[in-house]
Every structure is written in C-alpha cells, then in structure tokens.
Coordinates of C-alpha atoms and ligand atoms in Angstrom, one line a residue:
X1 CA -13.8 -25.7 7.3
X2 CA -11.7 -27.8 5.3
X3 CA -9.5 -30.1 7.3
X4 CA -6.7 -32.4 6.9
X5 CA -9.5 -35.5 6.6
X6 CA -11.3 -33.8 3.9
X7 CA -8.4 -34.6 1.2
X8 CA -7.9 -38.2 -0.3
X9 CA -5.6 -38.4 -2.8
X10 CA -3.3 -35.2 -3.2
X11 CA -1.1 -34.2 -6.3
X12 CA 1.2 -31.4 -6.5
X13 CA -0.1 -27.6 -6.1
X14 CA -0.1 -25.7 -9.1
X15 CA -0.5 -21.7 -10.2
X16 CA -3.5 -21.5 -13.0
X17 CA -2.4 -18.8 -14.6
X18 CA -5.2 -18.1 -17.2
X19 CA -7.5 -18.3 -14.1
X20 CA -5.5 -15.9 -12.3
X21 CA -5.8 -13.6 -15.5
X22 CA -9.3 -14.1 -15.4
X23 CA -10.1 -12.6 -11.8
X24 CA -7.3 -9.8 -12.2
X25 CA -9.5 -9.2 -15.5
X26 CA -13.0 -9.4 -13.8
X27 CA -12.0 -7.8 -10.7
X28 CA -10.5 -4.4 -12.7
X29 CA -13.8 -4.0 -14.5
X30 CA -15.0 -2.4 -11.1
X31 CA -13.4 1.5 -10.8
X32 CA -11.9 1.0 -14.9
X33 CA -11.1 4.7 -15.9
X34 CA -11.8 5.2 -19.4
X35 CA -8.1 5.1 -20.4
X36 CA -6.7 2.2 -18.4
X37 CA -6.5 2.2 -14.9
X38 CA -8.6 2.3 -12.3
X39 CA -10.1 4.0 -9.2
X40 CA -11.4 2.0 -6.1
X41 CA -10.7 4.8 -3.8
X42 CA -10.7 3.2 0.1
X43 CA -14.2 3.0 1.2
X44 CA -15.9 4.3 -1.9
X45 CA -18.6 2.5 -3.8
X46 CA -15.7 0.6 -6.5
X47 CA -14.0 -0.4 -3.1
X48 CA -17.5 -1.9 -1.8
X49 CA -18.1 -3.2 -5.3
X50 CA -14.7 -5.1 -4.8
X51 CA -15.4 -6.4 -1.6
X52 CA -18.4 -8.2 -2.0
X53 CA -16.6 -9.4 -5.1
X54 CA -13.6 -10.7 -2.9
X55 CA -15.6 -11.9 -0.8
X56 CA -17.9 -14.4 -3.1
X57 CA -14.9 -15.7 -4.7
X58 CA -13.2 -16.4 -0.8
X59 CA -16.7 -18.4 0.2
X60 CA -17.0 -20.0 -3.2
X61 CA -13.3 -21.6 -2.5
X62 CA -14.8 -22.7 0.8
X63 CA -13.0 -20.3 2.9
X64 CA -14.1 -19.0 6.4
X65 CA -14.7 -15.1 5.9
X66 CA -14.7 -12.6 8.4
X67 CA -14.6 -8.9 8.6
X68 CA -13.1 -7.0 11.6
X69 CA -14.4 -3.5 13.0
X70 CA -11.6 -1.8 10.6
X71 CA -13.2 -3.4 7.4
X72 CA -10.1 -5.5 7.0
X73 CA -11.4 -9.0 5.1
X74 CA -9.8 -12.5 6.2
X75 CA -10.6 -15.8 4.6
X76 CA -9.7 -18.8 6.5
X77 CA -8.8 -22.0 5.3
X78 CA -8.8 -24.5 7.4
X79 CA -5.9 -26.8 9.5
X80 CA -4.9 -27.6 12.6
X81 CA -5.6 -25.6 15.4
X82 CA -2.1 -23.4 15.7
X83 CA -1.3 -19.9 14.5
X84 CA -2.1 -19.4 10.8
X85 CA 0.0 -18.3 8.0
X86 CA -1.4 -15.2 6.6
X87 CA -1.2 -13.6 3.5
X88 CA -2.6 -10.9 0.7
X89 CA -2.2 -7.8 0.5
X90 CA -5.2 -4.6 -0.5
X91 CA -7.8 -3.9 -3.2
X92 CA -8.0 -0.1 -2.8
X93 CA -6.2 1.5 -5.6
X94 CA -4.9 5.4 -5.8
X95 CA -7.4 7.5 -7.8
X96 CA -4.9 6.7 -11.1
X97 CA -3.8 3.2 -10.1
X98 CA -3.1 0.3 -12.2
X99 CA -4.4 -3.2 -12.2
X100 CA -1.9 -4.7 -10.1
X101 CA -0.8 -2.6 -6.8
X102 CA -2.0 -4.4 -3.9
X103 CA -5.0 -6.2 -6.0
X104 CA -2.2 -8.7 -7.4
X105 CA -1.4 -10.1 -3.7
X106 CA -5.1 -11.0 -3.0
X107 CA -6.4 -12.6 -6.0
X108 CA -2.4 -14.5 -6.3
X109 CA -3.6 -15.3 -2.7
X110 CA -7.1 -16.9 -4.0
X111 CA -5.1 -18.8 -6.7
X112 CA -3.0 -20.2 -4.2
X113 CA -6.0 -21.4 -1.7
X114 CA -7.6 -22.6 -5.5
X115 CA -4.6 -24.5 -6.3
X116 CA -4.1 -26.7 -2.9
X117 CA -8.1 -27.1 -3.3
X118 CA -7.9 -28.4 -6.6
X119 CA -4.3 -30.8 -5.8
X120 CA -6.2 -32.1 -2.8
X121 CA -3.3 -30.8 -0.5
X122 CA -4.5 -29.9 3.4
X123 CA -1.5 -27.7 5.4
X124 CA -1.2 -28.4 9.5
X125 CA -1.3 -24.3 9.5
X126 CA -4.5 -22.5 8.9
X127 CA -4.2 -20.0 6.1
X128 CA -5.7 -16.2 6.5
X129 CA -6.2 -14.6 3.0
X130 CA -6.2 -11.0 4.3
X131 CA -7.4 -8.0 1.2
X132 CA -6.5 -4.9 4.5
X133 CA -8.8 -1.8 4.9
X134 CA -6.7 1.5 2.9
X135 CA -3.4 0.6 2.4
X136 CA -3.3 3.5 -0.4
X137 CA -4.0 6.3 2.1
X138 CA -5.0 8.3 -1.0
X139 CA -8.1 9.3 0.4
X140 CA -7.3 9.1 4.3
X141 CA -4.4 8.9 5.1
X142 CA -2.3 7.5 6.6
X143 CA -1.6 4.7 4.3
X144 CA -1.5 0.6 6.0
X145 CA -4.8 2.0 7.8
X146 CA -6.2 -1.3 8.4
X147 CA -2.9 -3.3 9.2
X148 CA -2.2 -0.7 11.5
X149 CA -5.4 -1.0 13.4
X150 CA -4.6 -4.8 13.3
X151 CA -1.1 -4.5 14.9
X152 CA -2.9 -2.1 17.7
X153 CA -0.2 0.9 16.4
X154 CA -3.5 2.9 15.4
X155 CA -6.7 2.7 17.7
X156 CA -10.1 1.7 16.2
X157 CA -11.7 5.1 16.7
X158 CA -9.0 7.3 15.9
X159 CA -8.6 5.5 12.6
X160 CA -13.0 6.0 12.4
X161 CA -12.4 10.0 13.0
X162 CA -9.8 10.4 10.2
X163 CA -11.5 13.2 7.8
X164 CA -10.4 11.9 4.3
X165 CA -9.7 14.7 1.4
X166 CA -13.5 14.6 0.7
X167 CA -14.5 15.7 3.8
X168 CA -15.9 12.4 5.1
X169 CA -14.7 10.1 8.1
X170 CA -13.6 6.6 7.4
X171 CA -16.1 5.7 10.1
X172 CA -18.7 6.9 8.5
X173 CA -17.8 5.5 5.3
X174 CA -16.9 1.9 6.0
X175 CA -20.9 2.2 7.9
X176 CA -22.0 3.5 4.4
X177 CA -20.5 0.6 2.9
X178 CA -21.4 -2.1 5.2
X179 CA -18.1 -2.9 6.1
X180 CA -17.9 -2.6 10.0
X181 CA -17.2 -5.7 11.3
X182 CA -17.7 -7.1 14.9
X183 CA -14.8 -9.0 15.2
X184 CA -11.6 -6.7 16.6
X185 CA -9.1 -6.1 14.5
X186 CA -6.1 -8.4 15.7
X187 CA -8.2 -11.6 16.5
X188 CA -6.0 -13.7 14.5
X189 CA -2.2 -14.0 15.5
X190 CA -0.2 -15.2 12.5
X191 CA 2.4 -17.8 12.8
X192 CA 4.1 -15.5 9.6
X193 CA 2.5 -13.2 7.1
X194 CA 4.1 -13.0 3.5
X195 CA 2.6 -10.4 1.0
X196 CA 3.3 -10.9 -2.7
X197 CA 3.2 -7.4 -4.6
X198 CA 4.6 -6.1 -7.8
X199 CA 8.1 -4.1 -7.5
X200 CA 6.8 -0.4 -8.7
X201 CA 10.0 0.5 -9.8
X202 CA 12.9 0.0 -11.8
X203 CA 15.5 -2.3 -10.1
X204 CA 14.0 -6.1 -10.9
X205 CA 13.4 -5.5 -14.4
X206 CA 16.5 -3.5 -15.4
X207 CA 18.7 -6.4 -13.9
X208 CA 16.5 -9.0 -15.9
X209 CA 15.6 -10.5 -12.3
X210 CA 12.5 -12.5 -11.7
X211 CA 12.5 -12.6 -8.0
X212 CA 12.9 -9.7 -5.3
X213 CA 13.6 -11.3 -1.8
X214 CA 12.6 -8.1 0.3
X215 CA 14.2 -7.2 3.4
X216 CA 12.9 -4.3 4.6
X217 CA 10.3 -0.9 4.0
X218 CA 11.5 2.7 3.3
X219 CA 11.1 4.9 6.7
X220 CA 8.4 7.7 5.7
X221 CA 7.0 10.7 6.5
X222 CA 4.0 12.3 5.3
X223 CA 3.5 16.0 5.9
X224 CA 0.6 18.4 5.5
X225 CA 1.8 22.1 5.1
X226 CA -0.8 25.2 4.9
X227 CA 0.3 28.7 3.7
X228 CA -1.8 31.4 4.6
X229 CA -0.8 35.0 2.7
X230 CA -2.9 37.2 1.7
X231 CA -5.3 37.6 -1.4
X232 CA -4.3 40.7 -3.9
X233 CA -5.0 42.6 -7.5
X234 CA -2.6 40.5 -9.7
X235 CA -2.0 43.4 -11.9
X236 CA -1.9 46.2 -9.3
X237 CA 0.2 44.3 -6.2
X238 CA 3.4 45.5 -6.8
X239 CA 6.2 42.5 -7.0
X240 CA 8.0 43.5 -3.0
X241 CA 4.5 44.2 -1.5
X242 CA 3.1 40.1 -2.2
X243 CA 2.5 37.4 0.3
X244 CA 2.2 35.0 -2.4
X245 CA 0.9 31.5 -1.5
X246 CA 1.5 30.1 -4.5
X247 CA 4.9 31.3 -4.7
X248 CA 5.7 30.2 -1.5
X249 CA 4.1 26.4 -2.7
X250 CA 5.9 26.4 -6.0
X251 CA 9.9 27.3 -3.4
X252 CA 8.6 23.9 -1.4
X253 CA 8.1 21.9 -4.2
X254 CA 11.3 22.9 -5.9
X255 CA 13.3 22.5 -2.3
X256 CA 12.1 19.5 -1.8
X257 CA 13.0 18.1 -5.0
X258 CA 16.7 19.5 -4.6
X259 CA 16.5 18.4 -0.8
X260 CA 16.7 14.4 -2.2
X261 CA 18.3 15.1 -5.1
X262 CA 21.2 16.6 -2.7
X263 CA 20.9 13.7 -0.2
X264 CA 21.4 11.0 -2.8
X265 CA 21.1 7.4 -2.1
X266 CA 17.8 6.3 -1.2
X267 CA 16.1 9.5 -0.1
X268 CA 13.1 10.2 -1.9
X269 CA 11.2 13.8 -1.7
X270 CA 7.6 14.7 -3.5
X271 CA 5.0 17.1 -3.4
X272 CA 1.9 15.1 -4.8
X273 CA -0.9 17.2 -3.9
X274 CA -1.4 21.3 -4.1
X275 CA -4.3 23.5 -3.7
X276 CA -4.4 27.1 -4.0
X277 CA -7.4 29.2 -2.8
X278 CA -9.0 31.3 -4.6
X279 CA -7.4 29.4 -7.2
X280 CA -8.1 32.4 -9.8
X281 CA -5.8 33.8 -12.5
X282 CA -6.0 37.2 -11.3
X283 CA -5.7 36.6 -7.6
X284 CA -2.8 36.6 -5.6
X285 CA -3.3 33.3 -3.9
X286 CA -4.5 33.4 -0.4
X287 CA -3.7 30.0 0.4
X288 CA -2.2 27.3 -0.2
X289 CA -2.0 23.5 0.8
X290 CA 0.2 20.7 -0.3
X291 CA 1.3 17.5 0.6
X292 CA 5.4 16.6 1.4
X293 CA 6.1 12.9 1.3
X294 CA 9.5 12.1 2.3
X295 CA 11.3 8.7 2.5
X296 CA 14.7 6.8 3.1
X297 CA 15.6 3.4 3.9
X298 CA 18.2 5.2 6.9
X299 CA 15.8 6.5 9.7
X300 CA 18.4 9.1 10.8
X301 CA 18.8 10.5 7.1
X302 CA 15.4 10.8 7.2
X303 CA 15.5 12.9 10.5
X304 CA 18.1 15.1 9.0
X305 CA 15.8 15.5 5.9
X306 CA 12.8 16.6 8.2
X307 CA 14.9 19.1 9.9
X308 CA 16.0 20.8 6.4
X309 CA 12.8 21.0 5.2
X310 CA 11.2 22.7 8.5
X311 CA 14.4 25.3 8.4
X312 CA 13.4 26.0 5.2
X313 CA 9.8 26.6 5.8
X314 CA 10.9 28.7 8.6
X315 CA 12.4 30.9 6.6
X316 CA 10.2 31.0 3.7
X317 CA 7.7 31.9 6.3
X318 CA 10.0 35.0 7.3
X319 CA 11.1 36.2 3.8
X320 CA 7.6 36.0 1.9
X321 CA 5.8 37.1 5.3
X322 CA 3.2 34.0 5.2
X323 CA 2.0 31.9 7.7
X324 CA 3.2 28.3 7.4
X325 CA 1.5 25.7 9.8
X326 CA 2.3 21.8 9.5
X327 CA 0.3 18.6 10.5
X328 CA 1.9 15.5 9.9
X329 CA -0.5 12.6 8.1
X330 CA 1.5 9.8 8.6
X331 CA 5.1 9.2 10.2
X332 CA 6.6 5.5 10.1
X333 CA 10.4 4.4 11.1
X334 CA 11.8 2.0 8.4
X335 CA 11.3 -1.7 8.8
X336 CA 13.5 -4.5 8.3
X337 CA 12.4 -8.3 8.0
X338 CA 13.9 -11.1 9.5
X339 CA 16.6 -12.2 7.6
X340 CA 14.9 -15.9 8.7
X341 CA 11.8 -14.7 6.3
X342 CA 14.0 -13.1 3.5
X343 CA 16.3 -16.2 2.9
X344 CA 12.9 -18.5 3.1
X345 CA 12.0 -16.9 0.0
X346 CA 15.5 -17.3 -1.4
X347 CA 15.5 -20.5 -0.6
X348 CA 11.8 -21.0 -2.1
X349 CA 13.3 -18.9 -5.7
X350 CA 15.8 -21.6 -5.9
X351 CA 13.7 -24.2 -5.6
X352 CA 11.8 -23.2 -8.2
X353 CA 14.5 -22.1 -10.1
X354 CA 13.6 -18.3 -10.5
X355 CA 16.6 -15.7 -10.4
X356 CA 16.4 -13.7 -7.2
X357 CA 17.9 -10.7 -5.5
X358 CA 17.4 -9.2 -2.0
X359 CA 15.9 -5.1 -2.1
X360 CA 14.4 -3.0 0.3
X361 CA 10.6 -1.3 -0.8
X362 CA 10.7 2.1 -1.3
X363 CA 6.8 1.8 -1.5
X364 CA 4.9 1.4 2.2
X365 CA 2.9 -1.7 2.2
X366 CA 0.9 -3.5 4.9
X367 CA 4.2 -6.0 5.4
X368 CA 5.8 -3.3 7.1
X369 CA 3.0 -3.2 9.9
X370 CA 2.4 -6.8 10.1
X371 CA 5.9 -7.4 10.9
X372 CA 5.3 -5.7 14.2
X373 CA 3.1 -9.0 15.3
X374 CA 4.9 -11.4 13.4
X375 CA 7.6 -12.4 11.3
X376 CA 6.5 -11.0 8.1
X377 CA 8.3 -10.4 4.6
X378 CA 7.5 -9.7 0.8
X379 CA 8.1 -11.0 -2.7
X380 CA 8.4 -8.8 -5.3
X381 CA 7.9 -9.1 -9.6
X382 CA 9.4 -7.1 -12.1
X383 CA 6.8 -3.4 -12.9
X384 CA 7.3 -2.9 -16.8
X385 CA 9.1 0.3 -17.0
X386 CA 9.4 0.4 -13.0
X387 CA 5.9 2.3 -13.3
X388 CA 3.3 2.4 -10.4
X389 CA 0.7 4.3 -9.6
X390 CA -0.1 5.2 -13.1
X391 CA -2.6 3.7 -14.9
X392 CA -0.1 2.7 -17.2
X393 CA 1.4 -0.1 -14.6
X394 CA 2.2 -3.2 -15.5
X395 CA 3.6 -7.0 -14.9
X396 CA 4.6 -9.4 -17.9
X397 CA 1.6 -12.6 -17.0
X398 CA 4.9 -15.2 -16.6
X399 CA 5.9 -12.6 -13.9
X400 CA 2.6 -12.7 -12.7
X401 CA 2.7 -16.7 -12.5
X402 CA 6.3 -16.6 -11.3
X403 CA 5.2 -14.5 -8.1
X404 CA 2.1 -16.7 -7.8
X405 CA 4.4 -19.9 -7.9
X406 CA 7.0 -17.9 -4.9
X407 CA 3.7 -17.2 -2.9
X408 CA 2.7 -20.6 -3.2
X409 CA 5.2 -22.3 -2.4
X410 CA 6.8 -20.2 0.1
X411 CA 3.3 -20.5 2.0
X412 CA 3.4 -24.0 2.1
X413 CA 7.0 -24.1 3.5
X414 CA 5.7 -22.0 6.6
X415 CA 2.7 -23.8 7.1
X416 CA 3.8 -27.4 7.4
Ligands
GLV501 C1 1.7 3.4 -0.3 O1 1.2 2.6 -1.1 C2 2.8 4.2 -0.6 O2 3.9 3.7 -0.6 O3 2.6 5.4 -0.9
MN502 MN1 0.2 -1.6 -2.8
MN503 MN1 0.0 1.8 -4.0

C-alpha cells in the first residue's frame, strides 16, 4: 500500500505522454487485425491476454489488484481509509474496434496513478483503477456487463448463464480464462467514479473543442427479433405464394432506419447484425435473425419508438405470413449525471485551460451504471472523423494528453 507517509518531497503531477503512447502501443499488439484495429472480444483469449497485461503494469505501479467474481479488475492505490475515487473504463473491444474505445480510460488511468507516483504526491482518498468485465456486449450482451453486476442491477449468475453469439456462457468463459474472482462484485463503494473515454462521434471535433463535460447516457434498447417463414424453390415459388425471411429482414432494417430518421433529434435506429438460414442463393430463406438497437437521450421518445417498431412487426408478421418472436438483450433508461460532477470537470477544463462544452453520450458506457452507486460522470476527447467502432478510430496524441491531463486532475480534486 502506498500511504500518505511514503512520500517526501512532492512536485507537481504530470501526464507522460510518450509513455502513455507506449502502453496504448504495447497493449494493441494483443487482438491487432491485419488492417488496423483490433479484436479482444470479452472473455476471449486477446481479452485474457490483456488482462494479465493490465494487470502486471497495475502491480508494477504498486497498486493493490483485485478481481471480483464478474472478472471486473480494480487496482488500489492507497490513502486514507474513506470511500475511494474510482476510475477507468474497459479493455474488451468490438470484433472491428479501434485502439482507443474503452482501452484509452484504463491505461490514461495507469498514467495518472504513474504520474502522482513519480511527483511523490499521496491523495487522503484511495484510488480504484477499475478496466470492467464486457462493456462492448458484442459477444454477450448486454453491454456494461461487469458494472452492472457491480451496481447489483444484474445478478452474478444470471450474468454467468448469458449464452454469447458463439454459443458459450460468460460463466464458462471467464473460468476458461481464469478470471473468476472471490471477491463480490460491489466490495468497494466509491466516494465518485469518473471515466475518461474518447467522444466516437462527430460533435467535439467539428466545433474544434478539446473538452466534452458529459452530463448524461443515451436511453437504449437492444432487441433480438427471429422470423420464421418458410424455405422454397427460388425459381419455382411464385412471387404472392413466399414467406420470405429475408424479405421480411431487409422491411426492418429499412423501417428502422426511416423510424429515426422520422423522429429526428437524438433518436438513433440500427440493425447491426442479420442471419439468414439456409443462407443459400437459391433458397427462399427460412429464417432469419437480426439485431435492433434503438436509442434516444428522451426515455419517452424512446418508448414511442418501441411501440412503432413492434406495430410494424405486427404487421409485417400478418402481410408476409411469418412468424416474428422478440427477446430483448438489453433495455436501459437514459442517465443523467449530477450536474455537481459535470461542472467539476468544467471547472477542472478551465483550470487547465482546455475549451470545454457539456454533451450527452450517445454510446452506453460503464458511467452510466456506476452512477447508480455513486456520483459518477465522464470526460470526453475529440474521435478523428467522429469514427468508432471501426478500426479506423482515432484521437490526435495532444487529445490524448489533454484527456489524460482532465482525468488527472479532475481525480485529484475529488480525492483530497
Ligand atoms: C456500447 O459500447 C455501445 O454503446 O454500444
Ligand atoms: Mn467504450
Ligand atoms: Mn465500444
């Protein structure tokens, strides 16, 4: 443990950047996809690879690491003995992710235990370096698996039954992987938790901002819809007689694209994932599965969004004669921070003279759990080109060290 006595002399904390580079560096060479990018899938082999990595570089800064029973890796540095600040964010990427989502907060998070190390500086709070179990939900969904856990909104072996799109359970994965922990998720009560994450979309860069204070996550919902018709001759089926699943996939894919369109403002709609079986060029399909994620920032315009989409299936069921059934993967109610939180990292911005503007996330992020047990909040950097979730993402490095600097800083203010 470090402790207050086990500085002397103390100078001023500051953000390395080239050795911030360096671990982002190091740390994407596990999962690289051949074109940029990577994949460290939750609970894979790249995602255990990570891990132990994380974890090294968390001891080697002297920090206290412990692993709860949902996988979810905390670092302690050491103060008094009050509620901790906690931070980080998630190392589990989407199977085409980019170097920075979620990996950015943790290792920005190491730099910032690195720098107080290096300037001598103890804090009366504890800090809790946190790198959460599936945030990307990619694989099992639903996404902020291992926050969720931690806030108690998810029990431990519900979340260990979830089938992922592989066919395996996240229990039996995170045993594969060797990352069941003892400790239960939740043993540590943060005095505040403030994740630093890129933006993933347009807004900071286009306004030439530096700084996004972040008051508040998109509402979501995440729903799985299966189309059962019925398999025919492609070339002998006449046109009236079909009970096309793929036809009926391709009408909610194009609905739900019009659906937000129509609705404006911040509602989003997307159908990321389709699978047709037999999947054959000259078979009508038999069935089909997709994936509808829909978001807004207003809970009841997303309600209103979920009842035009289930009319629609209803009658898409009716006019094409298929069977439609629905299972929703995740369902979340959007999140506001306390405005407390949001103007600390104003205040922080302006401190250290970095332009700043409040937004709201349209991505989910463990924040938005977190701030169910504590006051919680985010700081955002410009995404070149507002791209995410492409392997093509990326952060100018004085962004990178700007962020870094707002964590820093912003972590010190809560923890004295
Ligand atoms: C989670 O990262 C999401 O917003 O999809
Ligand atoms: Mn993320
Ligand atoms: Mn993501």
């Amino acid at each position: 443990m470090i402790g207050a006595s086990a500085y002397g002399m103390t100078t001023s904390p500051r953000i390395d950047l080239d050795r911030l580079l360096g671990r982002l560096d190091a740390f994407n060479r596990i999962g690289a996809l051949p074109g940029g990018g990577n994949c460290r899938l939750a609970l894979s082999d790249e995602d255990r690879a990570g891990r132990d990595l994380l974890v090294r570089w968390m001891r080697d800064l002297g920090l206290t690491v412990t692993v709860d029973a949902i996988g979810n890796i905390i670092g302690v540095r050491g103060g008094e003995d009050v509620a901790p600040v906690m931070f980080g964010s998630h190392i589990d990427s989407v199977g085409t992710g980019g170097r920075y989502d979620g990996l950015y907060g943790v290792l920005a998070g190491l730099e910032t235990c690195e720098a107080l190390n290096d300037a001598g500086r103890a804090t009366r709070r504890p800090l809790a370096l946190v790198a959460f179990t599936n945030e990307e939900g990619s694989r099992f969904p639903p996404y902020a698996m291992g926050s969720l856990v931690y806030v108690g909104g998810l029990a431990l072996e519900e979340a260990y039954a979830i089938r992922g799109i592989d066919g395996a359970t996240v229990g039996e994965e995170l045993r594969r992987i060797g990352y069941v922990g003892t400790v239960r998720p939740g043993f540590l009560t943060p005095h505040a938790y403030v994740e630093l994450h890129i933006e993933q979309g347009p807004i900071l860069e286009s306004e030439g901002v530096v700084i996004g204070a972040v008051e508040g996550i998109t509402g979501l919902s995440w729903t799985e819809v299966a189309i059962t018709g019925r398999a025919a001759h492609a070339g002998t089926t006449p046109m009236h007689l079909r009970r096309d699943a793929a036809w009926a996939a391709g009408e909610i894919a194009v609905f739900v694209r019009r659906l937000a369109q129509g609705m404006g403002g911040h509602q989003k709609g997307t159908v990321g994932r389709i699978e047709l079986y037999p999947n054959l060029v000259n078979v009508v399909a038999e069935r089909a599965v997709l994936t509808v994620d829909l978001r807004n920032t207003d809970e009841t315009l997303l309600q209103d969004a979920k009842r035009q989409l289930a009319g629609f299936l209803d009658r898409l069921a009716a006019q094409e004669q298929v069977a439609i059934a629905t299972r929703s993967l995740a369902r979340f109610a959007p999140v506001s921070f306390p405005t407390e939180m949001v103007s600390l990292i104003e205040t922080t911005a302006r401190e250290l003279a970095f332009s700043c503007r409040r937004l709201p996330s349209g991505a989910g992020h463990d924040a938005q759990m977190m701030a169910r047990l504590c006051p919680a909040t985010m700081i955002f950097v410009p995404s070149v080109g507002g791209l995410s979730h492409n392997v093509r993402e990326h952060t100018e490095p004085a962004h990178l060290e700007a962020g870094a600097a707002m964590l820093l800083h912003s972590v010190l203010r809560l923890a004295e």
